[in-house]
PDB file of C-alpha atoms and ligand atoms in Angstrom:
ATOM      1  CA  MET K  14     -78.977 243.705 201.668  1.00  0.00           C
ATOM      2  CA  SER K  15     -78.304 241.064 199.509  1.00  0.00           C
ATOM      3  CA  LYS K  16     -78.758 237.293 200.309  1.00  0.00           C
ATOM      4  CA  ILE K  17     -78.560 233.898 199.114  1.00  0.00           C
ATOM      5  CA  LEU K  18     -82.174 232.892 199.182  1.00  0.00           C
ATOM      6  CA  GLY K  19     -81.761 229.303 199.519  1.00  0.00           C
ATOM      7  CA  LEU K  20     -81.127 226.750 196.798  1.00  0.00           C
ATOM      8  CA  HIS K  21     -81.998 227.664 193.184  1.00  0.00           C
ATOM      9  CA  HIS K  22     -81.472 224.373 191.082  1.00  0.00           C
ATOM     10  CA  ILE K  23     -79.504 221.071 191.370  1.00  0.00           C
ATOM     11  CA  THR K  24     -78.225 219.765 188.499  1.00  0.00           C
ATOM     12  CA  ALA K  25     -77.473 215.683 187.746  1.00  0.00           C
ATOM     13  CA  ILE K  26     -76.457 213.334 185.226  1.00  0.00           C
ATOM     14  CA  ALA K  27     -78.919 210.953 183.792  1.00  0.00           C
ATOM     15  CA  GLY K  28     -78.496 208.038 181.169  1.00  0.00           C
ATOM     16  CA  ASP K  29     -81.629 207.533 178.975  1.00  0.00           C
ATOM     17  CA  ALA K  30     -83.599 210.744 178.109  1.00  0.00           C
ATOM     18  CA  GLN K  31     -87.183 208.941 178.018  1.00  0.00           C
ATOM     19  CA  ARG K  32     -86.573 207.251 181.092  1.00  0.00           C
ATOM     20  CA  ASN K  33     -85.735 210.198 182.800  1.00  0.00           C
ATOM     21  CA  TYR K  34     -88.300 212.346 181.610  1.00  0.00           C
ATOM     22  CA  ASP K  35     -90.890 209.656 182.502  1.00  0.00           C
ATOM     23  CA  PHE K  36     -89.599 209.290 185.970  1.00  0.00           C
ATOM     24  CA  TYR K  37     -89.728 213.066 186.793  1.00  0.00           C
ATOM     25  CA  THR K  38     -93.059 214.026 185.076  1.00  0.00           C
ATOM     26  CA  LYS K  39     -95.244 210.500 185.584  1.00  0.00           C
ATOM     27  CA  VAL K  40     -94.005 209.263 188.460  1.00  0.00           C
ATOM     28  CA  LEU K  41     -93.041 212.111 190.957  1.00  0.00           C
ATOM     29  CA  GLY K  42     -95.354 214.933 189.115  1.00  0.00           C
ATOM     30  CA  PHE K  43     -93.145 217.579 188.066  1.00  0.00           C
ATOM     31  CA  ARG K  44     -93.516 219.553 185.005  1.00  0.00           C
ATOM     32  CA  LEU K  45     -90.839 219.693 182.357  1.00  0.00           C
ATOM     33  CA  VAL K  46     -90.196 223.597 182.403  1.00  0.00           C
ATOM     34  CA  LYS K  47     -87.818 223.659 180.041  1.00  0.00           C
ATOM     35  CA  LYS K  48     -86.414 221.009 177.178  1.00  0.00           C
ATOM     36  CA  THR K  49     -82.991 222.675 175.714  1.00  0.00           C
ATOM     37  CA  VAL K  50     -79.558 221.106 174.988  1.00  0.00           C
ATOM     38  CA  ASN K  51     -76.262 221.370 177.075  1.00  0.00           C
ATOM     39  CA  PHE K  52     -75.105 224.927 175.972  1.00  0.00           C
ATOM     40  CA  ASP K  53     -71.247 223.276 176.076  1.00  0.00           C
ATOM     41  CA  ASP K  54     -72.389 220.068 174.134  1.00  0.00           C
ATOM     42  CA  PRO K  55     -75.625 220.631 172.152  1.00  0.00           C
ATOM     43  CA  ASN K  56     -76.155 217.318 170.976  1.00  0.00           C
ATOM     44  CA  THR K  57     -77.076 216.422 174.467  1.00  0.00           C
ATOM     45  CA  TYR K  58     -80.342 217.521 176.086  1.00  0.00           C
ATOM     46  CA  HIS K  59     -81.025 219.863 179.166  1.00  0.00           C
ATOM     47  CA  PHE K  60     -83.738 219.245 180.927  1.00  0.00           C
ATOM     48  CA  TYR K  61     -85.484 221.224 183.900  1.00  0.00           C
ATOM     49  CA  PHE K  62     -88.135 219.757 186.057  1.00  0.00           C
ATOM     50  CA  GLY K  63     -90.021 222.034 188.716  1.00  0.00           C
ATOM     51  CA  ASP K  64     -93.278 223.230 189.759  1.00  0.00           C
ATOM     52  CA  GLU K  65     -96.015 224.670 187.668  1.00  0.00           C
ATOM     53  CA  VAL K  66     -94.439 227.692 187.144  1.00  0.00           C
ATOM     54  CA  GLY K  67     -90.515 226.666 187.236  1.00  0.00           C
ATOM     55  CA  SER K  68     -90.327 228.488 190.705  1.00  0.00           C
ATOM     56  CA  PRO K  69     -86.219 228.749 191.784  1.00  0.00           C
ATOM     57  CA  GLY K  70     -85.865 225.968 194.749  1.00  0.00           C
ATOM     58  CA  THR K  71     -88.056 223.332 192.798  1.00  0.00           C
ATOM     59  CA  ILE K  72     -85.511 222.866 189.566  1.00  0.00           C
ATOM     60  CA  LEU K  73     -83.913 219.973 189.151  1.00  0.00           C
ATOM     61  CA  THR K  74     -81.838 219.595 185.801  1.00  0.00           C
ATOM     62  CA  PHE K  75     -80.283 216.938 184.001  1.00  0.00           C
ATOM     63  CA  PHE K  76     -77.996 215.957 181.081  1.00  0.00           C
ATOM     64  CA  PRO K  77     -79.283 212.861 179.810  1.00  0.00           C
ATOM     65  CA  TRP K  78     -76.246 210.965 178.162  1.00  0.00           C
ATOM     66  CA  ALA K  79     -76.926 207.644 176.575  1.00  0.00           C
ATOM     67  CA  ASN K  80     -74.654 205.153 177.670  1.00  0.00           C
ATOM     68  CA  VAL K  81     -73.091 207.247 180.256  1.00  0.00           C
ATOM     69  CA  ARG K  82     -71.072 205.423 182.874  1.00  0.00           C
ATOM     70  CA  GLN K  83     -72.448 204.837 186.455  1.00  0.00           C
ATOM     71  CA  GLY K  84     -71.256 207.498 188.729  1.00  0.00           C
ATOM     72  CA  LYS K  85     -70.671 206.771 192.558  1.00  0.00           C
ATOM     73  CA  ASN K  86     -71.303 208.933 195.545  1.00  0.00           C
ATOM     74  CA  GLY K  87     -68.879 209.759 197.629  1.00  0.00           C
ATOM     75  CA  ALA K  88     -66.743 212.926 199.078  1.00  0.00           C
ATOM     76  CA  GLY K  89     -67.100 216.145 197.528  1.00  0.00           C
ATOM     77  CA  MET K  90     -70.659 215.873 195.878  1.00  0.00           C
ATOM     78  CA  ALA K  91     -74.221 216.052 197.081  1.00  0.00           C
ATOM     79  CA  THR K  92     -75.111 212.987 197.769  1.00  0.00           C
ATOM     80  CA  GLU K  93     -79.083 213.279 198.373  1.00  0.00           C
ATOM     81  CA  ILE K  94     -81.434 215.590 197.406  1.00  0.00           C
ATOM     82  CA  GLY K  95     -84.288 216.057 199.876  1.00  0.00           C
ATOM     83  CA  TYR K  96     -87.927 217.233 198.577  1.00  0.00           C
ATOM     84  CA  SER K  97     -90.569 218.620 200.917  1.00  0.00           C
ATOM     85  CA  VAL K  98     -94.100 217.162 201.083  1.00  0.00           C
ATOM     86  CA  PRO K  99     -97.169 217.650 203.297  1.00  0.00           C
ATOM     87  CA  LYS K 100     -97.541 216.378 206.589  1.00  0.00           C
ATOM     88  CA  GLY K 101     -99.225 212.915 206.493  1.00  0.00           C
ATOM     89  CA  SER K 102     -98.177 212.171 202.713  1.00  0.00           C
ATOM     90  CA  LEU K 103     -95.715 209.652 203.125  1.00  0.00           C
ATOM     91  CA  ASP K 104     -97.856 206.690 203.216  1.00  0.00           C
ATOM     92  CA  PHE K 105     -99.320 207.914 199.896  1.00  0.00           C
ATOM     93  CA  TRP K 106     -95.698 207.893 198.278  1.00  0.00           C
ATOM     94  CA  LYS K 107     -94.697 204.509 199.553  1.00  0.00           C
ATOM     95  CA  ALA K 108     -97.496 203.115 197.894  1.00  0.00           C
ATOM     96  CA  ARG K 109     -97.488 204.895 194.612  1.00  0.00           C
ATOM     97  CA  LEU K 110     -93.394 203.894 194.745  1.00  0.00           C
ATOM     98  CA  GLU K 111     -94.211 200.559 195.267  1.00  0.00           C
ATOM     99  CA  LYS K 112     -97.037 200.183 192.975  1.00  0.00           C
ATOM    100  CA  LEU K 113     -94.675 201.707 190.136  1.00  0.00           C
ATOM    101  CA  LYS K 114     -91.867 199.323 191.365  1.00  0.00           C
ATOM    102  CA  VAL K 115     -89.221 202.199 192.404  1.00  0.00           C
ATOM    103  CA  PRO K 116     -86.612 200.735 194.999  1.00  0.00           C
ATOM    104  CA  HIS K 117     -87.116 202.546 198.193  1.00  0.00           C
ATOM    105  CA  ASN K 118     -85.858 202.399 201.843  1.00  0.00           C
ATOM    106  CA  ALA K 119     -87.930 202.206 204.981  1.00  0.00           C
ATOM    107  CA  PRO K 120     -89.523 205.406 206.131  1.00  0.00           C
ATOM    108  CA  GLY K 121     -87.446 206.745 208.964  1.00  0.00           C
ATOM    109  CA  GLU K 122     -86.899 209.964 210.971  1.00  0.00           C
ATOM    110  CA  ARG K 123     -84.076 212.539 210.888  1.00  0.00           C
ATOM    111  CA  PHE K 124     -83.888 215.815 212.677  1.00  0.00           C
ATOM    112  CA  GLY K 125     -87.365 215.092 213.991  1.00  0.00           C
ATOM    113  CA  GLU K 126     -88.867 214.819 210.278  1.00  0.00           C
ATOM    114  CA  LYS K 127     -90.307 211.395 208.530  1.00  0.00           C
ATOM    115  CA  HIS K 128     -88.691 210.899 205.352  1.00  0.00           C
ATOM    116  CA  MET K 129     -88.148 208.154 203.139  1.00  0.00           C
ATOM    117  CA  ALA K 130     -85.403 207.698 200.659  1.00  0.00           C
ATOM    118  CA  PHE K 131     -85.195 206.141 197.274  1.00  0.00           C
ATOM    119  CA  GLN K 132     -83.234 206.183 193.564  1.00  0.00           C
ATOM    120  CA  ASP K 133     -84.587 207.313 190.533  1.00  0.00           C
ATOM    121  CA  PRO K 134     -84.109 204.899 187.686  1.00  0.00           C
ATOM    122  CA  ASP K 135     -80.202 205.891 187.077  1.00  0.00           C
ATOM    123  CA  GLY K 136     -79.569 205.329 190.747  1.00  0.00           C
ATOM    124  CA  LEU K 137     -79.791 208.809 192.163  1.00  0.00           C
ATOM    125  CA  TRP K 138     -80.545 209.309 195.512  1.00  0.00           C
ATOM    126  CA  LEU K 139     -83.775 211.552 196.438  1.00  0.00           C
ATOM    127  CA  ASN K 140     -85.645 211.808 199.762  1.00  0.00           C
ATOM    128  CA  LEU K 141     -89.172 212.805 200.429  1.00  0.00           C
ATOM    129  CA  ILE K 142     -89.552 214.490 203.906  1.00  0.00           C
ATOM    130  CA  GLU K 143     -92.532 215.548 205.982  1.00  0.00           C
ATOM    131  CA  ALA K 144     -90.946 219.019 206.782  1.00  0.00           C
ATOM    132  CA  GLU K 145     -91.492 220.522 210.150  1.00  0.00           C
ATOM    133  CA  GLN K 146     -90.645 223.817 209.270  1.00  0.00           C
ATOM    134  CA  ARG K 147     -93.508 226.012 207.651  1.00  0.00           C
ATOM    135  CA  ASP K 148     -93.602 225.462 204.103  1.00  0.00           C
ATOM    136  CA  ASP K 149     -96.827 227.212 202.033  1.00  0.00           C
ATOM    137  CA  ARG K 150     -95.235 226.219 198.761  1.00  0.00           C
ATOM    138  CA  LYS K 151     -98.067 224.274 196.536  1.00  0.00           C
ATOM    139  CA  GLY K 152     -96.769 221.228 194.816  1.00  0.00           C
ATOM    140  CA  ARG K 153     -97.964 220.479 191.255  1.00  0.00           C
ATOM    141  CA  VAL K 154    -100.984 218.508 191.354  1.00  0.00           C
ATOM    142  CA  THR K 155    -101.654 216.117 188.548  1.00  0.00           C
ATOM    143  CA  ALA K 156    -104.318 213.364 187.575  1.00  0.00           C
ATOM    144  CA  GLU K 157    -102.866 211.208 189.952  1.00  0.00           C
ATOM    145  CA  ILE K 158    -101.188 213.476 192.510  1.00  0.00           C
ATOM    146  CA  SER K 159    -103.327 215.654 194.668  1.00  0.00           C
ATOM    147  CA  ALA K 160    -102.457 218.989 196.420  1.00  0.00           C
ATOM    148  CA  ASP K 161    -102.261 217.248 199.936  1.00  0.00           C
ATOM    149  CA  VAL K 162     -99.580 214.902 198.803  1.00  0.00           C
ATOM    150  CA  ALA K 163     -97.673 216.785 195.939  1.00  0.00           C
ATOM    151  CA  ILE K 164     -93.955 217.433 196.311  1.00  0.00           C
ATOM    152  CA  LYS K 165     -93.319 221.416 197.123  1.00  0.00           C
ATOM    153  CA  GLY K 166     -90.167 221.503 196.241  1.00  0.00           C
ATOM    154  CA  PHE K 167     -86.159 221.275 197.748  1.00  0.00           C
ATOM    155  CA  HIS K 168     -85.943 220.967 201.241  1.00  0.00           C
ATOM    156  CA  THR K 169     -82.529 220.302 201.863  1.00  0.00           C
ATOM    157  CA  VAL K 170     -79.326 218.745 199.990  1.00  0.00           C
ATOM    158  CA  THR K 171     -76.733 216.712 201.616  1.00  0.00           C
ATOM    159  CA  LEU K 172     -73.187 217.106 200.698  1.00  0.00           C
ATOM    160  CA  THR K 173     -70.852 214.419 201.687  1.00  0.00           C
ATOM    161  CA  LEU K 174     -67.452 215.674 202.881  1.00  0.00           C
ATOM    162  CA  THR K 175     -64.463 214.414 204.335  1.00  0.00           C
ATOM    163  CA  SER K 176     -64.334 217.148 206.849  1.00  0.00           C
ATOM    164  CA  ILE K 177     -67.194 219.650 206.986  1.00  0.00           C
ATOM    165  CA  LYS K 178     -65.158 222.639 208.312  1.00  0.00           C
ATOM    166  CA  ALA K 179     -64.096 224.633 205.172  1.00  0.00           C
ATOM    167  CA  THR K 180     -67.479 224.060 203.394  1.00  0.00           C
ATOM    168  CA  ALA K 181     -69.603 225.124 206.742  1.00  0.00           C
ATOM    169  CA  ASP K 182     -67.581 228.089 206.493  1.00  0.00           C
ATOM    170  CA  ILE K 183     -68.182 229.009 202.984  1.00  0.00           C
ATOM    171  CA  LEU K 184     -72.027 228.692 204.071  1.00  0.00           C
ATOM    172  CA  THR K 185     -71.747 230.531 207.568  1.00  0.00           C
ATOM    173  CA  GLY K 186     -69.291 233.146 206.592  1.00  0.00           C
ATOM    174  CA  ILE K 187     -70.434 234.119 203.207  1.00  0.00           C
ATOM    175  CA  PHE K 188     -74.007 232.406 202.329  1.00  0.00           C
ATOM    176  CA  GLY K 189     -75.566 233.808 205.611  1.00  0.00           C
ATOM    177  CA  TYR K 190     -76.721 230.218 206.889  1.00  0.00           C
ATOM    178  CA  ARG K 191     -76.270 229.086 210.268  1.00  0.00           C
ATOM    179  CA  GLN K 192     -76.236 225.895 212.152  1.00  0.00           C
ATOM    180  CA  ILE K 193     -79.301 224.833 213.469  1.00  0.00           C
ATOM    181  CA  ALA K 194     -78.809 221.107 214.621  1.00  0.00           C
ATOM    182  CA  GLN K 195     -76.554 218.253 214.881  1.00  0.00           C
ATOM    183  CA  GLU K 196     -77.589 214.159 214.385  1.00  0.00           C
ATOM    184  CA  GLY K 197     -74.833 211.957 214.186  1.00  0.00           C
ATOM    185  CA  HIS K 198     -72.458 213.295 211.547  1.00  0.00           C
ATOM    186  CA  VAL K 199     -74.878 215.348 209.728  1.00  0.00           C
ATOM    187  CA  TYR K 200     -74.924 218.999 210.589  1.00  0.00           C
ATOM    188  CA  ARG K 201     -77.704 220.719 209.730  1.00  0.00           C
ATOM    189  CA  TYR K 202     -77.565 224.729 208.314  1.00  0.00           C
ATOM    190  CA  ARG K 203     -80.299 226.967 207.192  1.00  0.00           C
ATOM    191  CA  THR K 204     -81.180 230.156 205.803  1.00  0.00           C
ATOM    192  CA  ASP K 205     -83.957 232.385 207.158  1.00  0.00           C
ATOM    193  CA  ALA K 206     -84.002 234.363 204.009  1.00  0.00           C
ATOM    194  CA  VAL K 207     -86.614 232.197 202.584  1.00  0.00           C
ATOM    195  CA  GLU K 208     -89.236 229.528 203.704  1.00  0.00           C
ATOM    196  CA  GLY K 209     -88.612 226.378 201.475  1.00  0.00           C
ATOM    197  CA  ALA K 210     -85.233 225.046 199.450  1.00  0.00           C
ATOM    198  CA  ALA K 211     -83.522 226.945 202.920  1.00  0.00           C
ATOM    199  CA  LEU K 212     -81.468 223.788 204.449  1.00  0.00           C
ATOM    200  CA  VAL K 213     -78.211 222.355 203.467  1.00  0.00           C
ATOM    201  CA  ASP K 214     -76.913 219.409 205.362  1.00  0.00           C
ATOM    202  CA  LEU K 215     -73.495 218.322 205.491  1.00  0.00           C
ATOM    203  CA  LEU K 216     -72.429 214.708 206.435  1.00  0.00           C
ATOM    204  CA  GLU K 217     -68.905 214.632 207.866  1.00  0.00           C
ATOM    205  CA  LYS K 218     -67.571 210.723 206.464  1.00  0.00           C
ATOM    206  CA  PRO K 219     -63.601 211.492 207.047  1.00  0.00           C
ATOM    207  CA  GLU K 220     -63.210 207.706 205.564  1.00  0.00           C
ATOM    208  CA  ALA K 221     -65.279 208.271 202.401  1.00  0.00           C
ATOM    209  CA  LEU K 222     -63.541 207.953 198.884  1.00  0.00           C
ATOM    210  CA  ARG K 223     -63.848 210.873 196.172  1.00  0.00           C
ATOM    211  CA  GLY K 224     -67.133 210.415 194.507  1.00  0.00           C
ATOM    212  CA  VAL K 225     -67.364 209.729 190.800  1.00  0.00           C
ATOM    213  CA  THR K 226     -69.410 212.126 189.179  1.00  0.00           C
ATOM    214  CA  ALA K 227     -71.322 210.412 186.232  1.00  0.00           C
ATOM    215  CA  GLY K 228     -74.931 208.676 185.643  1.00  0.00           C
ATOM    216  CA  GLY K 229     -76.906 209.074 188.668  1.00  0.00           C
ATOM    217  CA  THR K 230     -75.090 211.454 190.540  1.00  0.00           C
ATOM    218  CA  ASN K 231     -75.382 215.127 191.123  1.00  0.00           C
ATOM    219  CA  HIS K 232     -73.015 217.564 189.366  1.00  0.00           C
ATOM    220  CA  HIS K 233     -73.567 220.996 190.997  1.00  0.00           C
ATOM    221  CA  VAL K 234     -75.929 222.848 193.638  1.00  0.00           C
ATOM    222  CA  ALA K 235     -76.811 225.981 192.465  1.00  0.00           C
ATOM    223  CA  PHE K 236     -77.575 228.970 195.335  1.00  0.00           C
ATOM    224  CA  ARG K 237     -80.328 231.518 194.614  1.00  0.00           C
ATOM    225  CA  VAL K 238     -79.824 235.497 194.293  1.00  0.00           C
ATOM    226  CA  LYS K 239     -82.329 237.972 193.269  1.00  0.00           C
ATOM    227  CA  ASP K 240     -80.509 239.771 190.614  1.00  0.00           C
ATOM    228  CA  GLU K 241     -77.467 240.417 188.803  1.00  0.00           C
ATOM    229  CA  GLU K 242     -76.217 242.878 191.048  1.00  0.00           C
ATOM    230  CA  THR K 243     -76.413 240.459 194.077  1.00  0.00           C
ATOM    231  CA  LEU K 244     -74.455 237.901 192.171  1.00  0.00           C
ATOM    232  CA  MET K 245     -71.556 239.959 191.619  1.00  0.00           C
ATOM    233  CA  ALA K 246     -71.253 241.527 195.096  1.00  0.00           C
ATOM    234  CA  PHE K 247     -71.334 237.498 196.215  1.00  0.00           C
ATOM    235  CA  ARG K 248     -68.554 236.812 193.513  1.00  0.00           C
ATOM    236  CA  GLU K 249     -66.152 239.605 195.450  1.00  0.00           C
ATOM    237  CA  ARG K 250     -67.080 237.913 198.753  1.00  0.00           C
ATOM    238  CA  VAL K 251     -65.892 234.302 197.388  1.00  0.00           C
ATOM    239  CA  ALA K 252     -62.991 235.744 195.573  1.00  0.00           C
ATOM    240  CA  SER K 253     -61.850 237.993 198.402  1.00  0.00           C
ATOM    241  CA  ARG K 254     -61.354 233.987 200.131  1.00  0.00           C
ATOM    242  CA  GLY K 255     -58.954 233.247 197.487  1.00  0.00           C
ATOM    243  CA  LEU K 256     -61.237 230.878 195.957  1.00  0.00           C
ATOM    244  CA  SER K 257     -61.286 230.823 192.219  1.00  0.00           C
ATOM    245  CA  ILE K 258     -64.475 231.723 190.608  1.00  0.00           C
ATOM    246  CA  THR K 259     -65.932 232.150 187.206  1.00  0.00           C
ATOM    247  CA  GLY K 260     -67.042 235.625 185.721  1.00  0.00           C
ATOM    248  CA  LYS K 261     -70.668 236.037 185.088  1.00  0.00           C
ATOM    249  CA  ILE K 262     -72.016 233.147 182.565  1.00  0.00           C
ATOM    250  CA  ASP K 263     -75.436 234.136 180.546  1.00  0.00           C
ATOM    251  CA  ARG K 264     -77.574 230.878 180.802  1.00  0.00           C
ATOM    252  CA  ASP K 265     -80.504 232.208 178.947  1.00  0.00           C
ATOM    253  CA  TYR K 266     -83.009 231.450 182.130  1.00  0.00           C
ATOM    254  CA  PHE K 267     -80.315 232.993 184.574  1.00  0.00           C
ATOM    255  CA  PHE K 268     -77.153 234.298 184.857  1.00  0.00           C
ATOM    256  CA  SER K 269     -74.469 232.013 186.877  1.00  0.00           C
ATOM    257  CA  LEU K 270     -71.060 231.847 188.605  1.00  0.00           C
ATOM    258  CA  TYR K 271     -69.324 228.695 189.514  1.00  0.00           C
ATOM    259  CA  PHE K 272     -66.716 228.064 191.733  1.00  0.00           C
ATOM    260  CA  ARG K 273     -65.489 224.888 193.763  1.00  0.00           C
ATOM    261  CA  GLU K 274     -65.849 225.022 197.621  1.00  0.00           C
ATOM    262  CA  PRO K 275     -63.129 223.755 199.366  1.00  0.00           C
ATOM    263  CA  GLY K 276     -64.820 220.485 200.187  1.00  0.00           C
ATOM    264  CA  GLY K 277     -64.653 219.525 196.524  1.00  0.00           C
ATOM    265  CA  VAL K 278     -68.385 220.366 195.555  1.00  0.00           C
ATOM    266  CA  LEU K 279     -69.065 222.480 192.633  1.00  0.00           C
ATOM    267  CA  PHE K 280     -71.288 225.339 193.745  1.00  0.00           C
ATOM    268  CA  GLU K 281     -72.970 227.720 191.609  1.00  0.00           C
ATOM    269  CA  ILE K 282     -74.929 231.079 192.670  1.00  0.00           C
ATOM    270  CA  ALA K 283     -77.845 231.772 190.030  1.00  0.00           C
ATOM    271  CA  THR K 284     -80.007 234.920 189.522  1.00  0.00           C
ATOM    272  CA  ASP K 285     -84.001 235.027 189.689  1.00  0.00           C
ATOM    273  CA  ASN K 286     -84.105 236.755 186.640  1.00  0.00           C
ATOM    274  CA  PRO K 287     -84.816 236.323 184.010  1.00  0.00           C
ATOM    275  CA  GLY K 288     -86.677 233.250 184.420  1.00  0.00           C
ATOM    276  CA  PHE K 289     -88.251 230.715 182.220  1.00  0.00           C
ATOM    277  CA  ALA K 290     -90.843 232.334 180.391  1.00  0.00           C
ATOM    278  CA  THR K 291     -88.464 234.364 178.465  1.00  0.00           C
ATOM    279  CA  ASP K 292     -88.705 232.003 174.875  1.00  0.00           C
ATOM    280  CA  GLU K 293     -91.971 230.213 175.820  1.00  0.00           C
ATOM    281  CA  THR K 294     -94.995 231.736 177.528  1.00  0.00           C
ATOM    282  CA  MET K 295     -96.225 230.240 180.917  1.00  0.00           C
ATOM    283  CA  GLU K 296     -98.379 227.836 179.414  1.00  0.00           C
ATOM    284  CA  GLU K 297     -95.961 226.714 176.885  1.00  0.00           C
ATOM    285  CA  LEU K 298     -93.238 225.981 179.255  1.00  0.00           C
ATOM    286  CA  GLY K 299     -91.114 222.839 178.069  1.00  0.00           C
ATOM    287  CA  SER K 300     -93.574 221.853 175.159  1.00  0.00           C
ATOM    288  CA  SER K 301     -90.709 222.582 172.205  1.00  0.00           C
ATOM    289  CA  LEU K 302     -87.071 222.505 171.953  1.00  0.00           C
ATOM    290  CA  GLN K 303     -85.376 225.691 172.849  1.00  0.00           C
ATOM    291  CA  LEU K 304     -81.950 226.548 171.705  1.00  0.00           C
ATOM    292  CA  PRO K 305     -79.530 229.597 172.760  1.00  0.00           C
ATOM    293  CA  ASP K 306     -78.841 232.066 170.054  1.00  0.00           C
ATOM    294  CA  GLN K 307     -75.996 230.698 169.519  1.00  0.00           C
ATOM    295  CA  HIS K 308     -77.196 227.403 168.502  1.00  0.00           C
ATOM    296  CA  GLU K 309     -79.840 228.513 166.646  1.00  0.00           C
ATOM    297  CA  PRO K 310     -78.464 227.834 163.077  1.00  0.00           C
ATOM    298  CA  MET K 311     -77.845 224.374 163.697  1.00  0.00           C
ATOM    299  CA  ARG K 312     -81.157 223.782 164.828  1.00  0.00           C
ATOM    300  CA  ASP K 313     -81.788 220.978 162.108  1.00  0.00           C
ATOM    301  CA  ARG K 314     -78.803 219.243 162.741  1.00  0.00           C
ATOM    302  CA  ILE K 315     -79.048 219.205 166.548  1.00  0.00           C
ATOM    303  CA  GLU K 316     -82.409 218.093 166.598  1.00  0.00           C
ATOM    304  CA  LYS K 317     -81.567 215.109 164.402  1.00  0.00           C
ATOM    305  CA  ALA K 318     -78.819 214.447 166.826  1.00  0.00           C
ATOM    306  CA  LEU K 319     -80.996 214.408 169.985  1.00  0.00           C
ATOM    307  CA  PRO K 320     -83.096 211.310 170.765  1.00  0.00           C
ATOM    308  CA  ALA K 321     -86.672 211.330 169.938  1.00  0.00           C
ATOM    309  CA  LEU K 322     -88.773 212.294 173.273  1.00  0.00           C
ATOM    310  CA  GLN K 323     -92.492 210.770 173.811  1.00  0.00           C
ATOM    311  CA  THR K 324     -94.005 213.888 176.169  1.00  0.00           C
TER     312      THR K 324
HETATM  313 ZN1   ZN B 427     -75.997 225.003 187.208  1.00  0.00          ZN
END
């Protein structure tokens, strides 16, 4: 039985590459698991931040464009990324964000879970959530972040929509999610296929203006499947709804399909195979610039065009 295995990765847009790297590795403690370029624009980095081994469901990726214009959250986009943190860890995170002068909201409660929302240096909205559902994933430990507080990976992603109906229909009718709760205008969907990164929250805001995809906003949300056979089975299911969907695209670390769901959010479906340890060993992940074969002959020129990165 082929299933969507929760979230695979989320991709967002940043400004300054160094500032982006510093925030996700030093403040939040993620590992840069792959440093490559935007395959369609090789003079721009593509960073992948995740847990120690680059597990699907932990991966947040960025295209950092210096001087990018500021985007704006709105309808038809993913407007908040929720990370799962251990019970009792929010006090640590609140103190840490304050010490490092990261703006954050007051801790609150949603769906019976304690959470604290904050913004990255580009204004991207993130949320740390003390998940009620069992989540045995191990967060990445650093000198400043111990195992009892380390971020485990994605908990949920919030999509803002003027109407949730058509998007909910994709989640339940094709992806195997079911609605498990509603709080105000937020409808929570879950897949039972995985333990973590299993939730999607749909925020219905009929009056919302269309979002502007640029700096500090999310570009797309990728759902996870086991392999290419499953990927292509989902391609059939999406296409059978009359939605237009790309063919299979080789992203070097996974195979992908893209389609815009009817609510306006760009969805991707991505495979577990082959993973990040293809052009580097597990120990080396993220340590040097990796280029896809088609750009390797231009390595010198690309390396000169990319901003220097202190790691
Ligand atoms: Zn993607």
